[in-house]
Coordinates of C-alpha atoms and ligand atoms in Angstrom, one line a residue:
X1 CA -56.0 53.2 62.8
X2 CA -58.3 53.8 59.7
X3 CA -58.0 57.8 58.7
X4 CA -61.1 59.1 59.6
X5 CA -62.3 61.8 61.4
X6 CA -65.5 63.2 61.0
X7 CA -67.8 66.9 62.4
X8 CA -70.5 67.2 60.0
X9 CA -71.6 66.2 56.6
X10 CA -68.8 67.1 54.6
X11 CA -69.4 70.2 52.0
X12 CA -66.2 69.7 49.7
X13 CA -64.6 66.9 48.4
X14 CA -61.2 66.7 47.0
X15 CA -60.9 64.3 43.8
X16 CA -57.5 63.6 42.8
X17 CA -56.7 62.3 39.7
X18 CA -53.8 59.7 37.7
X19 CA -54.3 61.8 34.6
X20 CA -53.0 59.2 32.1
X21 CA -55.0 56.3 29.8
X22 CA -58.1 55.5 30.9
X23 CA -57.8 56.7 34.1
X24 CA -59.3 60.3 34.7
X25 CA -62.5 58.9 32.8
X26 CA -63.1 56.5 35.3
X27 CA -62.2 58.6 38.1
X28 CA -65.3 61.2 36.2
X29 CA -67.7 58.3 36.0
X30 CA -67.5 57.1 40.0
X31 CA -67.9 61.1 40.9
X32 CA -70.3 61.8 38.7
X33 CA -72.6 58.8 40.0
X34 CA -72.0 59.8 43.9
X35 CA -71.9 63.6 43.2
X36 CA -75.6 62.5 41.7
X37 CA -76.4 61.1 45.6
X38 CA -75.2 63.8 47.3
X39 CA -76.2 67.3 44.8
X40 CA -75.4 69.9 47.5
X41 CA -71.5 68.5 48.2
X42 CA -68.9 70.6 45.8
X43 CA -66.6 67.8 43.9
X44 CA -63.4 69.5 43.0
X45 CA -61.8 67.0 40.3
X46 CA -58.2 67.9 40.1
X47 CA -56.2 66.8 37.1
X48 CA -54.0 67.5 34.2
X49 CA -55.2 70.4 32.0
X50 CA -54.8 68.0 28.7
X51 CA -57.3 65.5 30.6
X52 CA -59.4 68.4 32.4
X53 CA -60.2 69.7 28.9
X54 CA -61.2 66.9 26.4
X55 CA -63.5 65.6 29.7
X56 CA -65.3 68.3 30.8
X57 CA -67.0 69.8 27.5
X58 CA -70.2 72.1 27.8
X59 CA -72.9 69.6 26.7
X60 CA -71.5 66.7 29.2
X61 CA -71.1 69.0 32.0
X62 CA -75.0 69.4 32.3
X63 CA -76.4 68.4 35.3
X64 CA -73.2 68.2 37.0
X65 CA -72.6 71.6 38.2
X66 CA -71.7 70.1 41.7
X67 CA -68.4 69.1 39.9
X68 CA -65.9 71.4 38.7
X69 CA -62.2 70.6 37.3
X70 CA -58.9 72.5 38.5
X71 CA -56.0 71.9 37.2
X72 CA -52.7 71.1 38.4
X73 CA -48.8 71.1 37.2
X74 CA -47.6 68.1 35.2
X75 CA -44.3 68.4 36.4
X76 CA -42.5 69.1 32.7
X77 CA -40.2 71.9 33.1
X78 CA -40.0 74.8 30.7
X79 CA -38.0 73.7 27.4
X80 CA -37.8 70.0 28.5
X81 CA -37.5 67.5 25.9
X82 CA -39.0 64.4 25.4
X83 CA -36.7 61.4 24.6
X84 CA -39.8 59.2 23.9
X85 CA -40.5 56.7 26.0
X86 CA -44.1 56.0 26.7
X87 CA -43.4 56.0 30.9
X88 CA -41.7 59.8 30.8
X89 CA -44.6 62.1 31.4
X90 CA -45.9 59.7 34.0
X91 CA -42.7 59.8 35.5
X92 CA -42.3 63.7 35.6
X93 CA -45.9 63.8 36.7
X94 CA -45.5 61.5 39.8
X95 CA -42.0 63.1 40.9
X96 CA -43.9 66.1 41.6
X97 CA -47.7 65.1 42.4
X98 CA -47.9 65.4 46.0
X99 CA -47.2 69.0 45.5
X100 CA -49.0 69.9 42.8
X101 CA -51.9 68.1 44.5
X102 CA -51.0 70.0 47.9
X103 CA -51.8 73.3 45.8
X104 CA -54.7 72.3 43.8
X105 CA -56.5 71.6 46.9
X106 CA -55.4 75.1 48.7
X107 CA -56.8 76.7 45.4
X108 CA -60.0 74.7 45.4
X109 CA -60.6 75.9 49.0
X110 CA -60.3 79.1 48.3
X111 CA -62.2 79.3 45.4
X112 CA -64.8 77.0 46.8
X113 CA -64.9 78.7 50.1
X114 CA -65.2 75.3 51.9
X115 CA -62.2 73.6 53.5
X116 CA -62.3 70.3 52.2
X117 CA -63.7 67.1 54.2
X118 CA -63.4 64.1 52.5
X119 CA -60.1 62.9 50.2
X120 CA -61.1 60.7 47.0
X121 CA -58.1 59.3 44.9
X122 CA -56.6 57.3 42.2
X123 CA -55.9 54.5 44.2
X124 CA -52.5 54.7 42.6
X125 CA -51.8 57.7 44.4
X126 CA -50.7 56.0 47.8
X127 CA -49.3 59.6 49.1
X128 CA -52.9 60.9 48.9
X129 CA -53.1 58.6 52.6
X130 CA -50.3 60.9 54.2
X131 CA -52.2 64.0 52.6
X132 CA -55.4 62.8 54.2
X133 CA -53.7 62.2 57.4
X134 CA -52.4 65.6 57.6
X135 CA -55.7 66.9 56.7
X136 CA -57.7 64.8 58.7
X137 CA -60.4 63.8 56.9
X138 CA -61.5 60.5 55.5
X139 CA -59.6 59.0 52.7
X140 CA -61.3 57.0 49.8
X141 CA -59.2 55.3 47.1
X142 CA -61.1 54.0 43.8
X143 CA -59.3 51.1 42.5
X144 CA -60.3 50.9 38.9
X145 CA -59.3 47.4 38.0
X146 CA -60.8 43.9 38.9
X147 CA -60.2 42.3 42.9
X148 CA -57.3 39.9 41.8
X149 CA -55.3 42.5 40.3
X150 CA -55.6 44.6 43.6
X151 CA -54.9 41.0 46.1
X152 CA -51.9 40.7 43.7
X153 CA -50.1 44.3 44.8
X154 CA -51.5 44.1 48.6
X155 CA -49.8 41.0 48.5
X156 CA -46.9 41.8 46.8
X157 CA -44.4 41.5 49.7
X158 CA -45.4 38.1 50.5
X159 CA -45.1 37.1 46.7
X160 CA -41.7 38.7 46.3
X161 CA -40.9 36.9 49.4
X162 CA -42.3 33.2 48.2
X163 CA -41.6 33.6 44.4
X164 CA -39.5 36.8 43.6
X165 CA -35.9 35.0 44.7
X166 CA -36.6 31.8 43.0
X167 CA -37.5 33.1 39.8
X168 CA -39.2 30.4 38.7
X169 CA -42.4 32.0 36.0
X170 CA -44.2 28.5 36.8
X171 CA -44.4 28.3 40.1
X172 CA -48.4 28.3 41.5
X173 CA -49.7 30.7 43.9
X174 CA -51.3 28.8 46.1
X175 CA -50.4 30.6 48.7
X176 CA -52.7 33.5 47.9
X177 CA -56.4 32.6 48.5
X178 CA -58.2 32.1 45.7
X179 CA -54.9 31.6 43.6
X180 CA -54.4 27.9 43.5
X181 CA -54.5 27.8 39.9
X182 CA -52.8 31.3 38.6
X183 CA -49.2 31.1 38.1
X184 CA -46.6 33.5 38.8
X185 CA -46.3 34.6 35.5
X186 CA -49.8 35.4 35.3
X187 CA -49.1 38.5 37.7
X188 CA -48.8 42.0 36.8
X189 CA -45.2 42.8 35.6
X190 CA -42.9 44.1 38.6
X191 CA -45.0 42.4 41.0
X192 CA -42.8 39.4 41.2
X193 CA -39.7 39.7 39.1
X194 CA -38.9 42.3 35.7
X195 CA -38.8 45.9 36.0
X196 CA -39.8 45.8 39.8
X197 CA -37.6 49.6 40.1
X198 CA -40.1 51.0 37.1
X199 CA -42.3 53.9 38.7
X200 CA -45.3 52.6 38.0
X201 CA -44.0 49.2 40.1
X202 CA -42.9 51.3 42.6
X203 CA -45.9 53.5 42.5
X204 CA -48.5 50.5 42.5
X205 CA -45.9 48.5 45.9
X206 CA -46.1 51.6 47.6
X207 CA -50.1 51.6 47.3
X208 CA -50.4 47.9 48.3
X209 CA -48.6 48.6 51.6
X210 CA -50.5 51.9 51.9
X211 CA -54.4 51.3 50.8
X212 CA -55.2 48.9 54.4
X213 CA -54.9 52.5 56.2
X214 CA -57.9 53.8 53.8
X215 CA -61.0 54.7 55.6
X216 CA -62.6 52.5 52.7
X217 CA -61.2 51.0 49.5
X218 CA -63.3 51.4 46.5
X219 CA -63.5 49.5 43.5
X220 CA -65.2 49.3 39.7
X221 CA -66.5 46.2 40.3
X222 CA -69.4 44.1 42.0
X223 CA -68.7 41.5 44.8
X224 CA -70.2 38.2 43.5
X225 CA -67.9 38.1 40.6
X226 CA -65.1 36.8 42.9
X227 CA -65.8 36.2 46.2
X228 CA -62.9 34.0 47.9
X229 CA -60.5 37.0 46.6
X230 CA -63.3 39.8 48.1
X231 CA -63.6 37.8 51.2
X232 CA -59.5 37.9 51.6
X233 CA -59.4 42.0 50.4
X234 CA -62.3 42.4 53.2
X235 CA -59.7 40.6 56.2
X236 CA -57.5 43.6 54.9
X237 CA -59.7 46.6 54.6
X238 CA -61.4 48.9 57.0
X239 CA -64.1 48.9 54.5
X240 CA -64.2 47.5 51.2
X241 CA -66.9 48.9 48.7
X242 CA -68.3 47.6 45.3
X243 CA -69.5 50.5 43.8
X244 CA -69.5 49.3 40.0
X245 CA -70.1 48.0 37.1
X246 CA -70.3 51.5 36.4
X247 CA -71.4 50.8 32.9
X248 CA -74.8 49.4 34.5
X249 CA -75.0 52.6 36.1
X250 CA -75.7 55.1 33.5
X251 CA -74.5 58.9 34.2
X252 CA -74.8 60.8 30.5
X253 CA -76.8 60.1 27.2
X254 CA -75.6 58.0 24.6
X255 CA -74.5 58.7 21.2
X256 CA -74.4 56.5 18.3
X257 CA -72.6 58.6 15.6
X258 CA -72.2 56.1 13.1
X259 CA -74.8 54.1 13.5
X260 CA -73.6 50.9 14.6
X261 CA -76.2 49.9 17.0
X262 CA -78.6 50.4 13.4
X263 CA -76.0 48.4 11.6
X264 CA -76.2 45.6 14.5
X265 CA -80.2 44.7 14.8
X266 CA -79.6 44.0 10.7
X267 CA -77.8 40.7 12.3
X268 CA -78.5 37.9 14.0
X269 CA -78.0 36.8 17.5
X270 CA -74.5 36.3 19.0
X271 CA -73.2 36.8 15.1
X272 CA -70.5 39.4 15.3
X273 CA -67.5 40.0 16.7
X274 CA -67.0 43.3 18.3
X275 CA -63.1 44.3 18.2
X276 CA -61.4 47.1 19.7
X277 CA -57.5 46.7 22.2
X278 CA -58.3 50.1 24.3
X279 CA -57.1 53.6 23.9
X280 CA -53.5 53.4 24.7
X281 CA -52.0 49.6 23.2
X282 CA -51.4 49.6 19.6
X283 CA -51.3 46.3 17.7
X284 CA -48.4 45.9 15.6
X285 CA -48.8 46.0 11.9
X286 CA -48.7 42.2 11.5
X287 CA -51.1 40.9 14.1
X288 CA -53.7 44.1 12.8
X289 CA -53.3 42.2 9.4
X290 CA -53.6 38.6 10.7
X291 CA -57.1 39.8 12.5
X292 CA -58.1 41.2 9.5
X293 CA -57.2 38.8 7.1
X294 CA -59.3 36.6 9.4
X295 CA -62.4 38.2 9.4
X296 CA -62.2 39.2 5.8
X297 CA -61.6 35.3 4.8
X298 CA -63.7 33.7 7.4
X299 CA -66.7 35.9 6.4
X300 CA -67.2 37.2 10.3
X301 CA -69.3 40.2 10.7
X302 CA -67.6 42.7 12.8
X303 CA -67.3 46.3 14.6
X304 CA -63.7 47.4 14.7
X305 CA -63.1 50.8 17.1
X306 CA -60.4 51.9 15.8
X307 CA -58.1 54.6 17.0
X308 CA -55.0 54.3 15.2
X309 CA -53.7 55.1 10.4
X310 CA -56.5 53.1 8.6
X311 CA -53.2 52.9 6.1
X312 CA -51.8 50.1 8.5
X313 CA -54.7 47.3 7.5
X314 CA -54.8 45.4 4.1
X315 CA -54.9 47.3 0.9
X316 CA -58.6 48.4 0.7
X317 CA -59.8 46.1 3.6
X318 CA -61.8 48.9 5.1
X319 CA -63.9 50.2 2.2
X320 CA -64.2 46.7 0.4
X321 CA -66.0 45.5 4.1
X322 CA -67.7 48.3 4.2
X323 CA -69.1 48.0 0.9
X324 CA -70.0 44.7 0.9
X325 CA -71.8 45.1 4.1
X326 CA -69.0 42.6 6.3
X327 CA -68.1 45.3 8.9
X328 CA -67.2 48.5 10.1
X329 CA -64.3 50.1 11.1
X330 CA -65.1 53.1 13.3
X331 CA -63.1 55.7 15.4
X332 CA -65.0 55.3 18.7
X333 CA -68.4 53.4 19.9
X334 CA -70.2 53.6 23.0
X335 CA -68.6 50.6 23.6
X336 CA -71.2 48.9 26.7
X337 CA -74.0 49.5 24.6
X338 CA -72.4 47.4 21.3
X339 CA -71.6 45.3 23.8
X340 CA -75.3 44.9 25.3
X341 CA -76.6 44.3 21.8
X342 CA -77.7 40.5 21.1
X343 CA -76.1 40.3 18.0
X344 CA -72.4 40.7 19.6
X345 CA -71.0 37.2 20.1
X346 CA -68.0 37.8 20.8
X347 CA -65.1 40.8 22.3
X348 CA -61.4 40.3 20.4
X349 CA -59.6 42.9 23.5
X350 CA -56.7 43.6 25.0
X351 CA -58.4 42.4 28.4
X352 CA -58.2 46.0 30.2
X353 CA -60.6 46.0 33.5
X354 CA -63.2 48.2 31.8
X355 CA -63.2 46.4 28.7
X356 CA -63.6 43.2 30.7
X357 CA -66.4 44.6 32.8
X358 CA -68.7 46.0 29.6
X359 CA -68.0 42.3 28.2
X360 CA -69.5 40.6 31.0
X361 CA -72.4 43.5 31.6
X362 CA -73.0 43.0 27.7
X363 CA -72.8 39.2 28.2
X364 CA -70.0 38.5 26.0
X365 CA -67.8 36.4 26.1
X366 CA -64.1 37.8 25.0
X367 CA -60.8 36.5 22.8
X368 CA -57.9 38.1 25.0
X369 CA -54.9 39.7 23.1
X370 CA -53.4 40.9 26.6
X371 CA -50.6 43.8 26.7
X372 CA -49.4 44.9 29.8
X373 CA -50.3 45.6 33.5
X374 CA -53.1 43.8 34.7
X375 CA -54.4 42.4 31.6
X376 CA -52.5 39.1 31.2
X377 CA -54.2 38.6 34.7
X378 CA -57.4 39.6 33.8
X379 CA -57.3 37.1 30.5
X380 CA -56.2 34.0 33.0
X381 CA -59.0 35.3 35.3
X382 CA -61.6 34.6 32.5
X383 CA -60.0 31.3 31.3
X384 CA -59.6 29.5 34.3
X385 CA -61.9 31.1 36.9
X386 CA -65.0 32.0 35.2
X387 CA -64.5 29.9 32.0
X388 CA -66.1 32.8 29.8
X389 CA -62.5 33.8 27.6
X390 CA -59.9 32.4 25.6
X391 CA -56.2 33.9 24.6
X392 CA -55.1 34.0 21.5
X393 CA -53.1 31.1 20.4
X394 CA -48.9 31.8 21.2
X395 CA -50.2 35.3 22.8
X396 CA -49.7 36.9 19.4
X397 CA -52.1 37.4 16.7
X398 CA -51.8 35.3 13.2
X399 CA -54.4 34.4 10.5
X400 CA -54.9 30.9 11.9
X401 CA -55.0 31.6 15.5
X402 CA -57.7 34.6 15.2
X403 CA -59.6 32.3 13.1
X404 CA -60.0 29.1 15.4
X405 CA -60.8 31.7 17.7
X406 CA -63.3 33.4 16.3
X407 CA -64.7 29.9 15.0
X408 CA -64.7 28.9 18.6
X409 CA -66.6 31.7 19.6
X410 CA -69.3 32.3 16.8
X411 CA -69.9 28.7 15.6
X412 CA -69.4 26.1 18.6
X413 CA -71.1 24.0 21.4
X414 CA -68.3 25.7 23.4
X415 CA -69.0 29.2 22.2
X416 CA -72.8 29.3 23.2
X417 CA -71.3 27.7 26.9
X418 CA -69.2 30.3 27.1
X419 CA -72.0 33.0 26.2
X420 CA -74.1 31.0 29.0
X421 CA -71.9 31.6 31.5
X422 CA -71.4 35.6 30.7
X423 CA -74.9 35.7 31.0
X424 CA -75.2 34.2 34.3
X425 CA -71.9 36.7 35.8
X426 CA -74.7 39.7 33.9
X427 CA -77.1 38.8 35.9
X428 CA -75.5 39.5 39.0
X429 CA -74.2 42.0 37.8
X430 CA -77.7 44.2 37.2
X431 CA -78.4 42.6 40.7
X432 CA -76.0 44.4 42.2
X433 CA -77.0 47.7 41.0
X434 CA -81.0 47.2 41.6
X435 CA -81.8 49.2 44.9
X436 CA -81.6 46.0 47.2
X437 CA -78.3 44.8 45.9
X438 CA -74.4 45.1 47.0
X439 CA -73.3 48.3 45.3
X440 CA -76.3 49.9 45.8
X441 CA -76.1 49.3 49.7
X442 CA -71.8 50.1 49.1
X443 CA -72.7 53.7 47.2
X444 CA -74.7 54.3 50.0
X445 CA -72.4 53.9 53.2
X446 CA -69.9 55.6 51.5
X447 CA -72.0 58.5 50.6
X448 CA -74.2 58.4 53.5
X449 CA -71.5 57.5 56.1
X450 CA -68.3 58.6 54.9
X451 CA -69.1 61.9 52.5
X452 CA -72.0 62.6 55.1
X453 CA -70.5 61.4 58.6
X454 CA -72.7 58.4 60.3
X455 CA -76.5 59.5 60.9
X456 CA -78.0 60.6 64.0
X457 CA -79.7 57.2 64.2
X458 CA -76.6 55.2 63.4
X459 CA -74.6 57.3 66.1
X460 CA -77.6 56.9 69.1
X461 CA -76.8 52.6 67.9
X462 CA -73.3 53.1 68.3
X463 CA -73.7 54.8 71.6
X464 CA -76.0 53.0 73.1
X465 CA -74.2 49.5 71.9
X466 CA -70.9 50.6 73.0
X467 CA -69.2 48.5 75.7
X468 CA -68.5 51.6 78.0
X469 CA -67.3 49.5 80.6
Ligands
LIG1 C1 -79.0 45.8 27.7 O1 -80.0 45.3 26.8 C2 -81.2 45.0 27.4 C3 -82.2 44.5 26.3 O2 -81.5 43.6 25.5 C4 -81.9 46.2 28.1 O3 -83.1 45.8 28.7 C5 -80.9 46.8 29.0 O4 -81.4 47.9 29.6 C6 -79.6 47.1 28.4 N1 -78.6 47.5 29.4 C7 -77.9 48.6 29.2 C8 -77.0 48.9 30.3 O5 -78.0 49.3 28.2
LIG2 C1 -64.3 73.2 32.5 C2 -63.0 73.7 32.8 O1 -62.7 74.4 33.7 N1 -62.1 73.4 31.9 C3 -60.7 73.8 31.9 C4 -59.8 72.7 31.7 O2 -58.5 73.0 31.3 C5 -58.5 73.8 30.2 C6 -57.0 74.0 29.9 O3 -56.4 74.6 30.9 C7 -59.2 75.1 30.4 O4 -59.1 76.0 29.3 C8 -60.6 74.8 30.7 O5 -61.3 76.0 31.1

């Protein structure tokens, strides 16, 4: 039975968050567009007070008053020391998030004054299905990667069953529609084999068994860009919406603090490359070198956003680029606007599913450096499915490697095919999003239908088509 159970339009929504990477961002983003569809339901975006703080600043809070952060516990007892590893705050968090979440929501409602009507989660946070339940309202999951990712950990059972005992990293999975030429070791670690105990595994089984009760699945992503694994997601959803790119579907003003977008019309068309591996992987120190080296000696125009010690490049490669008018290393860029600029030619990334989406809304094609998760995935999705990507030579970057690459991309028959073929995946992209297409009609039954309850009109069809007999 899908979880739904509806009175009236709902008045208070519950928004609960993963608060870790890029997570919480993109959780802001999807609220922010819907809350803009529905200004007189109350969002109440629950998260960590580290992630409630650095998103919701004064001046990008403006025209959202319909949304308003509370925070919960991140589960770190008093005094508790940290041995280090990246996966402990996540782990702490998790161990206690039901709870937390159970409290956040009793605090909202009080504050609010509303009981709340509709749950919106994380998709990661499979419990928030048994919260709904108990609360008996609707429950909408946002899954913030791409479709074969998600087909990947609904089908996880039947891939540990086929390919988990055996193994064997080769083996095809052809017994996954749409999978005929991805390999088992193209899958997202813990899926098949390695580490299948780590939380986030766990987490991420759980929500494969758990996200076919949803009363709809959403995702950042439009349905044309993958079809045979959409049709497959569809046979397993109540309801499965496309409610993105959300890049294409602008929610705050942009800034362009150091003037890159300037710095980029000074260039010509599909000349630079645009590099930048996320907020959370790190390059090591000799792969940052190789790329560098690379674009220093090959003489390729770039934009680097850069988040980590500028002392970890080449002696003086920043200013001597700078100076000399080669490129610019910068600590953040609005990232789908570089991207959209004609001058871009190509995206060195770590293949992450937002990265991957601003490439193809941008209509560039990318050089993959993957890390983790979802990412080696995405990189085989663009070399074999939609022909618009390339890893990097060995999976690691050196000098020679980054160099064919970005020959490849910026000088080559193949390069300007590749760019081709991003643009035709942009174009139905912006279709989706114009008021006729798929996500526009998807934002809309979920708003309309799920937020709001079914319409008077919809109802008298139902009742009047219903098989009473
Ligand atoms: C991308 O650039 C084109 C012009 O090159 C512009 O018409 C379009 O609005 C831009 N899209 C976004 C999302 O900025
Ligand atoms: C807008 C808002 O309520 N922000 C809160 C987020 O969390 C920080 C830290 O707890 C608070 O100081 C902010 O008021």
């Amino acid at each position: 039975m899908p979880i739904m159970n509806h009175k009236a339009c709902t008045q208070h929504v519950a928004v609960i968050v993963f608060p870790f990477a890029s997570h919480p961002g993109t959780l802001l983003r999807f609220i922010r567009i819907i809350s803009a569809m529905a200004p007189k339901v109350k969002f109440s975006f629950l998260s960590l007070a580290k992630s409630n703080s650095s998103l919701f600043t004064e001046s990008n809070s403006k025209g959202f008053e319909n949304i308003k952060p509370f925070n919960v516990w991140d589960g770190v007892p008093g005094g508790y020391a940290f041995s280090g590893n990246p996966l402990e705050p996540i782990d702490l968090f998790l161990n206690v998030a039901p709870g937390s979440f159970k409290k956040g929501i009793e605090e909202a409602e009080a504050e609010i004054g509303q009981k709340v009507g509709c749950l919106i989660s994380d998709a990661f946070l499979w419990f928030a299905g048994e919260m709904a339940e108990e609360m008996q309202v609707p429950w909408v999951p946002l899954w913030t990667s791409g479709q074969r990712s998600l087909l990947a950990h609904v089908g996880t059972d039947v891939i540990r069953e086929k390919v988990g005992a055996s193994g064997d990293k080769d083996q095809t999975l052809d017994f996954l529609p749409g999978f005929s030429a991805f390999h088992a070791s193209d899958l997202p670690e813990g899926v098949a084999f390695e580490n299948s105990e780590s939380p986030i595994a766990v987490m991420v089984h759980k929500m494969g068994q758990k996200l076919p009760q949803a009363t709809a699945v959403a995702i950042n992503s439009f349905q044309d860009i993958d079809l045979e694994v959409v049709f497959e997601l569809k046979k397993r959803f109540h309801k499965f919406l496309h409610v993105g790119p959300f890049s294409l579907i602008p929610t705050a003003p942009i800034h362009d603090e150091h003037g890159c977008l300037e710095w980029l019309d000074k260039h010509k068309r599909a000349s630079v490359a645009y590099v930048s591996f996320g907020i959370i992987a790190k390059l090591p120190p000799h792969e940052l070198a190789a790329l560098a080296e690379a674009l220093e000696e090959g003489r390729f125009p770039f934009i680097w956003s850069f988040r980590g010690n500028e002392k970890d490049f080449p002696e003086g490669f920043v200013e001597r680029t700078d100076r000399n008018g080669l490129g610019k290393v910068v600590p953040w860029v609005s990232q789908a606007k570089v991207l959209n600029h004609s001058s871009v030619g190509v995206f060195v990334t770590h293949c992450g599913w937002n990265s991957v989406l601003e490439s193809i809304t941008g209509g560039v094609p990318m050089i993959c450096r993957p890390f983790l998760a979802d990412q080696p995935l995405n990189m085989r999705t663009l070399e074999v499915l939609w022909r618009i990507g390339v890893g990097i030579e060995g999976g690691v970057l050196t000098k020679s490697g980054a160099m064919k690459a970005l020959e490849l991309f910026l000088s080559s028959k193949q390069g300007n095919e590749m760019r081709e073929r991003t643009s035709i995946l942009k174009v139905f992209a912006e279709e989706a999003v114009k008021s006729y297409g798929r996500t526009t009609e998807d934002l809309n039954v979920l708003v309309n239908e799920i937020i709001c309850g079914p319409s008077k009109r919809k109802w008298l069809d139902w009742v009047t088509n219903w098989n009473w007999w």
